[in-house]
Amino acid sequence: MSVVGLDIDVVRKPIKYLHLSVYPPEGRVRVSVPVHVDDEAVRLAVISRLPWIRRKQAAFRAQARQSRRELVSGEAHYYLGRRYRLEVRETRGRQSVRLRGAGYLTMNVRPGSTIESRERLLHAWYRSALVELVPPLLDTWAPVIGVSPDFWAIKRMRTRWGTCNPTARRIWLNLELAKKPPECLEYVLVHELTHLLEASHNERFKALMDGFMPAWRTVRATLNAAPLAHEAWEC
Ligand SMILES: [Zn+2]
């Protein structure tokens, strides 16, 4: 059904009252309608709640804008816990990413590059930063904890900062850690290495962490202070 240019999903159900909802991310409107209620009554109900629907839709759009980066000059981006102003320059030469002066993150990209290709370039840069930062940390911590993984790698994960498979002795670290202060990467690595000694987050695990890194709870709070896509990330 269309009401004043708004597409409405109408679902007839054996319910008592008409119920209207607006869903993210696009602000889709859905009306659950008692079986006996006719279309004209639905139309009137939608019109009477139009200001509320528009408000909800605007809020969803604002939310989407905030979380989505377009990788254009002027945007704020983070690297190792510091904020940089993105500067996108077009080049016919090699594409690259580098830190420039005080607080600039410069990307040299092909003319007319898409958001996706700029994103790939930036992710590759973040990845190479982590690939350089992790080995010295492993050299430091493996002797302290007395274990080392058989395999570690970086990947993008939606809800976890790191994961460990103690049986396969495999550790994955979230690419997003490149945006966080360096102690966060160190904490997640120590956390995952500790899982090679203790698989679950039990008292033994916490006691081990307290021994290795007494301030781990503070670092964890920093890590979760400004989550990028989720409210409470885990390790
Ligand atoms: Zn864990």
PDB file of C-alpha atoms and ligand atoms in Angstrom:
ATOM      1  CA  MET A   1       0.000   0.000   0.000  1.00  0.00           C
ATOM      2  CA  SER A   2       1.187   3.531  -0.678  1.00  0.00           C
ATOM      3  CA  VAL A   3       0.176   6.419   1.585  1.00  0.00           C
ATOM      4  CA  VAL A   4       1.261   9.950   0.613  1.00  0.00           C
ATOM      5  CA  GLY A   5       4.196   8.488  -1.321  1.00  0.00           C
ATOM      6  CA  LEU A   6       5.245   6.195   1.509  1.00  0.00           C
ATOM      7  CA  ASP A   7       5.464   2.442   0.842  1.00  0.00           C
ATOM      8  CA  ILE A   8       3.734   0.571   3.610  1.00  0.00           C
ATOM      9  CA  ASP A   9       3.844  -3.169   4.262  1.00  0.00           C
ATOM     10  CA  VAL A  10       0.457  -4.265   5.482  1.00  0.00           C
ATOM     11  CA  VAL A  11       0.227  -7.574   7.321  1.00  0.00           C
ATOM     12  CA  ARG A  12      -3.205  -8.837   8.314  1.00  0.00           C
ATOM     13  CA  LYS A  13      -3.190 -10.952  11.454  1.00  0.00           C
ATOM     14  CA  PRO A  14      -5.649 -12.282  14.002  1.00  0.00           C
ATOM     15  CA  ILE A  15      -4.853  -9.428  16.415  1.00  0.00           C
ATOM     16  CA  LYS A  16      -7.024  -6.968  18.311  1.00  0.00           C
ATOM     17  CA  TYR A  17      -5.368  -3.640  17.535  1.00  0.00           C
ATOM     18  CA  LEU A  18      -3.569  -2.082  14.612  1.00  0.00           C
ATOM     19  CA  HIS A  19       0.166  -1.823  15.224  1.00  0.00           C
ATOM     20  CA  LEU A  20       2.639   0.357  13.319  1.00  0.00           C
ATOM     21  CA  SER A  21       6.445  -0.068  13.260  1.00  0.00           C
ATOM     22  CA  VAL A  22       9.396   1.570  11.507  1.00  0.00           C
ATOM     23  CA  TYR A  23      12.445  -0.610  10.858  1.00  0.00           C
ATOM     24  CA  PRO A  24      16.124   0.175  10.302  1.00  0.00           C
ATOM     25  CA  PRO A  25      18.157   0.735   8.260  1.00  0.00           C
ATOM     26  CA  GLU A  26      15.962   2.350   5.598  1.00  0.00           C
ATOM     27  CA  GLY A  27      13.007   3.165   7.825  1.00  0.00           C
ATOM     28  CA  ARG A  28      10.627   0.673   6.238  1.00  0.00           C
ATOM     29  CA  VAL A  29       7.078   1.035   7.576  1.00  0.00           C
ATOM     30  CA  ARG A  30       5.057  -2.014   8.496  1.00  0.00           C
ATOM     31  CA  VAL A  31       1.511  -2.120   9.806  1.00  0.00           C
ATOM     32  CA  SER A  32       0.055  -5.169  11.479  1.00  0.00           C
ATOM     33  CA  VAL A  33      -3.688  -4.986  11.019  1.00  0.00           C
ATOM     34  CA  PRO A  34      -6.576  -6.919  12.584  1.00  0.00           C
ATOM     35  CA  VAL A  35      -8.249  -9.041   9.922  1.00  0.00           C
ATOM     36  CA  HIS A  36     -11.538  -7.098   9.951  1.00  0.00           C
ATOM     37  CA  VAL A  37      -9.989  -3.620   9.524  1.00  0.00           C
ATOM     38  CA  ASP A  38     -10.250  -2.222   5.969  1.00  0.00           C
ATOM     39  CA  ASP A  39      -7.618  -0.382   3.893  1.00  0.00           C
ATOM     40  CA  GLU A  40      -9.179   3.028   4.444  1.00  0.00           C
ATOM     41  CA  ALA A  41      -8.795   2.667   8.216  1.00  0.00           C
ATOM     42  CA  VAL A  42      -5.154   1.627   7.711  1.00  0.00           C
ATOM     43  CA  ARG A  43      -4.549   4.688   5.518  1.00  0.00           C
ATOM     44  CA  LEU A  44      -6.006   6.994   8.180  1.00  0.00           C
ATOM     45  CA  ALA A  45      -3.955   5.360  10.904  1.00  0.00           C
ATOM     46  CA  VAL A  46      -0.742   5.861   8.898  1.00  0.00           C
ATOM     47  CA  ILE A  47      -1.576   9.511   8.163  1.00  0.00           C
ATOM     48  CA  SER A  48      -2.291  10.233  11.813  1.00  0.00           C
ATOM     49  CA  ARG A  49       1.136   8.874  12.783  1.00  0.00           C
ATOM     50  CA  LEU A  50       3.032  10.483   9.897  1.00  0.00           C
ATOM     51  CA  PRO A  51       5.099  12.947  12.009  1.00  0.00           C
ATOM     52  CA  TRP A  52       6.240  10.064  14.224  1.00  0.00           C
ATOM     53  CA  ILE A  53       7.131   7.918  11.165  1.00  0.00           C
ATOM     54  CA  ARG A  54       9.175  10.768   9.627  1.00  0.00           C
ATOM     55  CA  ARG A  55      11.018  11.329  12.912  1.00  0.00           C
ATOM     56  CA  LYS A  56      11.913   7.636  13.170  1.00  0.00           C
ATOM     57  CA  GLN A  57      13.082   7.528   9.550  1.00  0.00           C
ATOM     58  CA  ALA A  58      15.246  10.635  10.008  1.00  0.00           C
ATOM     59  CA  ALA A  59      16.853   9.070  13.105  1.00  0.00           C
ATOM     60  CA  PHE A  60      17.703   5.883  11.179  1.00  0.00           C
ATOM     61  CA  ARG A  61      19.216   7.899   8.327  1.00  0.00           C
ATOM     62  CA  ALA A  62      21.338   9.952  10.752  1.00  0.00           C
ATOM     63  CA  GLN A  63      22.538   6.740  12.393  1.00  0.00           C
ATOM     64  CA  ALA A  64      23.546   5.253   9.032  1.00  0.00           C
ATOM     65  CA  ARG A  65      25.409   8.450   8.038  1.00  0.00           C
ATOM     66  CA  GLN A  66      27.345   8.465  11.277  1.00  0.00           C
ATOM     67  CA  SER A  67      28.594   4.893  11.006  1.00  0.00           C
ATOM     68  CA  ARG A  68      29.370   4.958   7.309  1.00  0.00           C
ATOM     69  CA  ARG A  69      32.566   6.557   6.100  1.00  0.00           C
ATOM     70  CA  GLU A  70      32.912   7.677   2.509  1.00  0.00           C
ATOM     71  CA  LEU A  71      36.685   8.063   2.618  1.00  0.00           C
ATOM     72  CA  VAL A  72      36.747  11.621   1.372  1.00  0.00           C
ATOM     73  CA  SER A  73      39.003  14.504   2.438  1.00  0.00           C
ATOM     74  CA  GLY A  74      38.119  16.027   5.779  1.00  0.00           C
ATOM     75  CA  GLU A  75      36.859  12.874   7.481  1.00  0.00           C
ATOM     76  CA  ALA A  76      38.362  11.877  10.829  1.00  0.00           C
ATOM     77  CA  HIS A  77      40.112   8.522  10.875  1.00  0.00           C
ATOM     78  CA  TYR A  78      42.019   6.791  13.640  1.00  0.00           C
ATOM     79  CA  TYR A  79      45.401   5.125  13.657  1.00  0.00           C
ATOM     80  CA  LEU A  80      46.882   3.643  16.855  1.00  0.00           C
ATOM     81  CA  GLY A  81      44.540   5.683  18.988  1.00  0.00           C
ATOM     82  CA  ARG A  82      45.276   9.025  17.361  1.00  0.00           C
ATOM     83  CA  ARG A  83      42.862  11.026  15.302  1.00  0.00           C
ATOM     84  CA  TYR A  84      43.902  12.043  11.791  1.00  0.00           C
ATOM     85  CA  ARG A  85      42.285  14.182   9.171  1.00  0.00           C
ATOM     86  CA  LEU A  86      41.925  12.305   5.925  1.00  0.00           C
ATOM     87  CA  GLU A  87      43.346  13.891   2.805  1.00  0.00           C
ATOM     88  CA  VAL A  88      42.520  12.135  -0.459  1.00  0.00           C
ATOM     89  CA  ARG A  89      44.678  13.021  -3.467  1.00  0.00           C
ATOM     90  CA  GLU A  90      44.340  11.697  -6.970  1.00  0.00           C
ATOM     91  CA  THR A  91      47.388  10.220  -8.648  1.00  0.00           C
ATOM     92  CA  ARG A  92      48.180   8.393 -11.853  1.00  0.00           C
ATOM     93  CA  GLY A  93      51.092   6.754 -10.066  1.00  0.00           C
ATOM     94  CA  ARG A  94      51.147   4.151  -7.344  1.00  0.00           C
ATOM     95  CA  GLN A  95      48.310   4.212  -4.797  1.00  0.00           C
ATOM     96  CA  SER A  96      49.507   4.683  -1.244  1.00  0.00           C
ATOM     97  CA  VAL A  97      48.582   5.657   2.295  1.00  0.00           C
ATOM     98  CA  ARG A  98      50.862   7.567   4.640  1.00  0.00           C
ATOM     99  CA  LEU A  99      50.870   9.819   7.689  1.00  0.00           C
ATOM    100  CA  ARG A 100      51.829  13.350   6.848  1.00  0.00           C
ATOM    101  CA  GLY A 101      52.809  16.256   9.097  1.00  0.00           C
ATOM    102  CA  ALA A 102      50.853  16.763  12.272  1.00  0.00           C
ATOM    103  CA  GLY A 103      47.678  14.834  12.025  1.00  0.00           C
ATOM    104  CA  TYR A 104      47.120  14.116   8.351  1.00  0.00           C
ATOM    105  CA  LEU A 105      46.391  10.703   6.884  1.00  0.00           C
ATOM    106  CA  THR A 106      47.047  11.030   3.184  1.00  0.00           C
ATOM    107  CA  MET A 107      45.702   8.610   0.598  1.00  0.00           C
ATOM    108  CA  ASN A 108      46.941   8.751  -2.968  1.00  0.00           C
ATOM    109  CA  VAL A 109      44.283   7.136  -5.123  1.00  0.00           C
ATOM    110  CA  ARG A 110      43.428   6.678  -8.797  1.00  0.00           C
ATOM    111  CA  PRO A 111      41.241   9.409 -10.293  1.00  0.00           C
ATOM    112  CA  GLY A 112      37.593   8.482  -9.884  1.00  0.00           C
ATOM    113  CA  SER A 113      38.288   5.691  -7.375  1.00  0.00           C
ATOM    114  CA  THR A 114      35.256   4.152  -5.689  1.00  0.00           C
ATOM    115  CA  ILE A 115      34.581   4.111  -1.951  1.00  0.00           C
ATOM    116  CA  GLU A 116      35.193   0.359  -2.031  1.00  0.00           C
ATOM    117  CA  SER A 117      38.627   0.664  -3.622  1.00  0.00           C
ATOM    118  CA  ARG A 118      39.658   3.420  -1.187  1.00  0.00           C
ATOM    119  CA  GLU A 119      38.407   1.225   1.636  1.00  0.00           C
ATOM    120  CA  ARG A 120      40.468  -1.726   0.373  1.00  0.00           C
ATOM    121  CA  LEU A 121      43.555   0.476   0.196  1.00  0.00           C
ATOM    122  CA  LEU A 122      43.073   1.795   3.731  1.00  0.00           C
ATOM    123  CA  HIS A 123      42.361  -1.680   5.115  1.00  0.00           C
ATOM    124  CA  ALA A 124      45.527  -3.026   3.469  1.00  0.00           C
ATOM    125  CA  TRP A 125      47.469  -0.216   5.128  1.00  0.00           C
ATOM    126  CA  TYR A 126      45.951  -0.960   8.552  1.00  0.00           C
ATOM    127  CA  ARG A 127      46.698  -4.638   8.009  1.00  0.00           C
ATOM    128  CA  SER A 128      50.348  -4.009   7.143  1.00  0.00           C
ATOM    129  CA  ALA A 129      50.680  -1.879  10.285  1.00  0.00           C
ATOM    130  CA  LEU A 130      49.413  -4.745  12.443  1.00  0.00           C
ATOM    131  CA  VAL A 131      51.565  -7.280  10.621  1.00  0.00           C
ATOM    132  CA  GLU A 132      54.576  -5.183  11.681  1.00  0.00           C
ATOM    133  CA  LEU A 133      53.406  -4.556  15.245  1.00  0.00           C
ATOM    134  CA  VAL A 134      52.450  -8.105  16.229  1.00  0.00           C
ATOM    135  CA  PRO A 135      55.787 -10.014  15.864  1.00  0.00           C
ATOM    136  CA  PRO A 136      57.739  -7.869  18.375  1.00  0.00           C
ATOM    137  CA  LEU A 137      54.816  -8.198  20.810  1.00  0.00           C
ATOM    138  CA  LEU A 138      54.871 -11.975  20.346  1.00  0.00           C
ATOM    139  CA  ASP A 139      58.632 -11.971  20.965  1.00  0.00           C
ATOM    140  CA  THR A 140      58.025 -10.118  24.206  1.00  0.00           C
ATOM    141  CA  TRP A 141      55.044 -12.095  25.468  1.00  0.00           C
ATOM    142  CA  ALA A 142      55.588 -15.679  24.327  1.00  0.00           C
ATOM    143  CA  PRO A 143      58.459 -16.236  26.834  1.00  0.00           C
ATOM    144  CA  VAL A 144      56.484 -14.535  29.635  1.00  0.00           C
ATOM    145  CA  ILE A 145      53.322 -16.587  29.081  1.00  0.00           C
ATOM    146  CA  GLY A 146      55.268 -19.673  28.041  1.00  0.00           C
ATOM    147  CA  VAL A 147      53.232 -20.364  24.901  1.00  0.00           C
ATOM    148  CA  SER A 148      53.194 -19.292  21.291  1.00  0.00           C
ATOM    149  CA  PRO A 149      50.550 -19.779  18.624  1.00  0.00           C
ATOM    150  CA  ASP A 150      51.090 -22.085  15.639  1.00  0.00           C
ATOM    151  CA  PHE A 151      49.299 -19.553  13.479  1.00  0.00           C
ATOM    152  CA  TRP A 152      48.135 -15.970  13.827  1.00  0.00           C
ATOM    153  CA  ALA A 153      46.542 -13.587  11.350  1.00  0.00           C
ATOM    154  CA  ILE A 154      44.505 -10.436  10.996  1.00  0.00           C
ATOM    155  CA  LYS A 155      40.915 -10.319   9.827  1.00  0.00           C
ATOM    156  CA  ARG A 156      37.890  -8.111   9.995  1.00  0.00           C
ATOM    157  CA  MET A 157      35.412  -9.282  12.598  1.00  0.00           C
ATOM    158  CA  ARG A 158      32.120  -7.726  13.528  1.00  0.00           C
ATOM    159  CA  THR A 159      31.852  -8.555  17.212  1.00  0.00           C
ATOM    160  CA  ARG A 160      35.229  -9.713  18.471  1.00  0.00           C
ATOM    161  CA  TRP A 161      38.574  -8.052  19.050  1.00  0.00           C
ATOM    162  CA  GLY A 162      40.334 -11.353  18.841  1.00  0.00           C
ATOM    163  CA  THR A 163      39.694 -15.068  18.923  1.00  0.00           C
ATOM    164  CA  CYS A 164      41.747 -18.074  19.899  1.00  0.00           C
ATOM    165  CA  ASN A 165      41.297 -21.715  19.030  1.00  0.00           C
ATOM    166  CA  PRO A 166      43.404 -23.387  21.746  1.00  0.00           C
ATOM    167  CA  THR A 167      43.226 -26.822  20.096  1.00  0.00           C
ATOM    168  CA  ALA A 168      44.491 -25.592  16.745  1.00  0.00           C
ATOM    169  CA  ARG A 169      46.681 -23.028  18.600  1.00  0.00           C
ATOM    170  CA  ARG A 170      45.386 -20.400  16.186  1.00  0.00           C
ATOM    171  CA  ILE A 171      44.858 -16.700  16.955  1.00  0.00           C
ATOM    172  CA  TRP A 172      42.900 -14.141  14.921  1.00  0.00           C
ATOM    173  CA  LEU A 173      43.174 -10.418  15.625  1.00  0.00           C
ATOM    174  CA  ASN A 174      40.656  -7.837  14.513  1.00  0.00           C
ATOM    175  CA  LEU A 175      41.822  -5.363  11.865  1.00  0.00           C
ATOM    176  CA  GLU A 176      40.033  -2.609  13.837  1.00  0.00           C
ATOM    177  CA  LEU A 177      42.778  -2.860  16.481  1.00  0.00           C
ATOM    178  CA  ALA A 178      44.961  -0.742  14.179  1.00  0.00           C
ATOM    179  CA  LYS A 179      42.680   2.190  15.060  1.00  0.00           C
ATOM    180  CA  LYS A 180      43.027   1.727  18.805  1.00  0.00           C
ATOM    181  CA  PRO A 181      45.850   2.794  21.166  1.00  0.00           C
ATOM    182  CA  PRO A 182      48.775   0.316  20.906  1.00  0.00           C
ATOM    183  CA  GLU A 183      48.196  -1.048  24.435  1.00  0.00           C
ATOM    184  CA  CYS A 184      44.835  -2.363  23.211  1.00  0.00           C
ATOM    185  CA  LEU A 185      46.498  -4.564  20.595  1.00  0.00           C
ATOM    186  CA  GLU A 186      48.920  -5.742  23.267  1.00  0.00           C
ATOM    187  CA  TYR A 187      46.084  -6.552  25.685  1.00  0.00           C
ATOM    188  CA  VAL A 188      44.102  -8.527  23.087  1.00  0.00           C
ATOM    189  CA  LEU A 189      47.211 -10.468  22.084  1.00  0.00           C
ATOM    190  CA  VAL A 190      48.027 -11.312  25.734  1.00  0.00           C
ATOM    191  CA  HIS A 191      44.371 -12.271  26.263  1.00  0.00           C
ATOM    192  CA  GLU A 192      44.384 -14.641  23.279  1.00  0.00           C
ATOM    193  CA  LEU A 193      47.766 -16.121  24.228  1.00  0.00           C
ATOM    194  CA  THR A 194      46.413 -16.759  27.730  1.00  0.00           C
ATOM    195  CA  HIS A 195      43.611 -18.786  26.108  1.00  0.00           C
ATOM    196  CA  LEU A 196      46.331 -21.232  25.041  1.00  0.00           C
ATOM    197  CA  LEU A 197      46.681 -21.950  28.789  1.00  0.00           C
ATOM    198  CA  GLU A 198      43.019 -21.647  29.735  1.00  0.00           C
ATOM    199  CA  ALA A 199      40.224 -21.839  27.174  1.00  0.00           C
ATOM    200  CA  SER A 200      37.420 -20.188  29.141  1.00  0.00           C
ATOM    201  CA  HIS A 201      37.044 -16.843  30.922  1.00  0.00           C
ATOM    202  CA  ASN A 202      37.010 -18.438  34.362  1.00  0.00           C
ATOM    203  CA  GLU A 203      38.734 -17.449  37.603  1.00  0.00           C
ATOM    204  CA  ARG A 204      41.936 -19.195  36.552  1.00  0.00           C
ATOM    205  CA  PHE A 205      41.977 -17.179  33.323  1.00  0.00           C
ATOM    206  CA  LYS A 206      41.510 -13.900  35.221  1.00  0.00           C
ATOM    207  CA  ALA A 207      44.227 -14.819  37.731  1.00  0.00           C
ATOM    208  CA  LEU A 208      46.618 -15.558  34.866  1.00  0.00           C
ATOM    209  CA  MET A 209      45.772 -12.225  33.208  1.00  0.00           C
ATOM    210  CA  ASP A 210      46.260 -10.408  36.547  1.00  0.00           C
ATOM    211  CA  GLY A 211      49.712 -11.935  36.734  1.00  0.00           C
ATOM    212  CA  PHE A 212      50.732 -11.115  33.169  1.00  0.00           C
ATOM    213  CA  MET A 213      49.140  -7.695  32.794  1.00  0.00           C
ATOM    214  CA  PRO A 214      47.833  -6.267  36.087  1.00  0.00           C
ATOM    215  CA  ALA A 215      46.152  -3.274  34.366  1.00  0.00           C
ATOM    216  CA  TRP A 216      44.250  -5.369  31.806  1.00  0.00           C
ATOM    217  CA  ARG A 217      40.812  -4.250  33.010  1.00  0.00           C
ATOM    218  CA  THR A 218      41.700  -0.596  32.393  1.00  0.00           C
ATOM    219  CA  VAL A 219      42.914  -1.347  28.876  1.00  0.00           C
ATOM    220  CA  ARG A 220      39.782  -3.390  28.183  1.00  0.00           C
ATOM    221  CA  ALA A 221      37.678  -0.375  29.253  1.00  0.00           C
ATOM    222  CA  THR A 222      39.613   1.834  26.796  1.00  0.00           C
ATOM    223  CA  LEU A 223      39.078  -0.730  24.085  1.00  0.00           C
ATOM    224  CA  ASN A 224      35.324  -0.782  24.588  1.00  0.00           C
ATOM    225  CA  ALA A 225      34.938   2.937  25.269  1.00  0.00           C
ATOM    226  CA  ALA A 226      34.184   3.927  21.689  1.00  0.00           C
ATOM    227  CA  PRO A 227      33.071   0.812  19.862  1.00  0.00           C
ATOM    228  CA  LEU A 228      33.066   1.105  16.118  1.00  0.00           C
ATOM    229  CA  ALA A 229      30.168  -1.061  15.126  1.00  0.00           C
ATOM    230  CA  HIS A 230      28.934  -2.841  18.206  1.00  0.00           C
ATOM    231  CA  GLU A 231      28.088  -2.015  21.773  1.00  0.00           C
ATOM    232  CA  ALA A 232      30.132  -4.568  23.652  1.00  0.00           C
ATOM    233  CA  TRP A 233      32.879  -6.341  21.855  1.00  0.00           C
ATOM    234  CA  GLU A 234      34.514  -9.389  23.280  1.00  0.00           C
ATOM    235  CA  CYS A 235      37.763 -11.278  23.050  1.00  0.00           C
TER     236      CYS A 235
HETATM  237 ZN    ZN B   1      38.666 -14.496  25.445  1.00  0.00          ZN
END
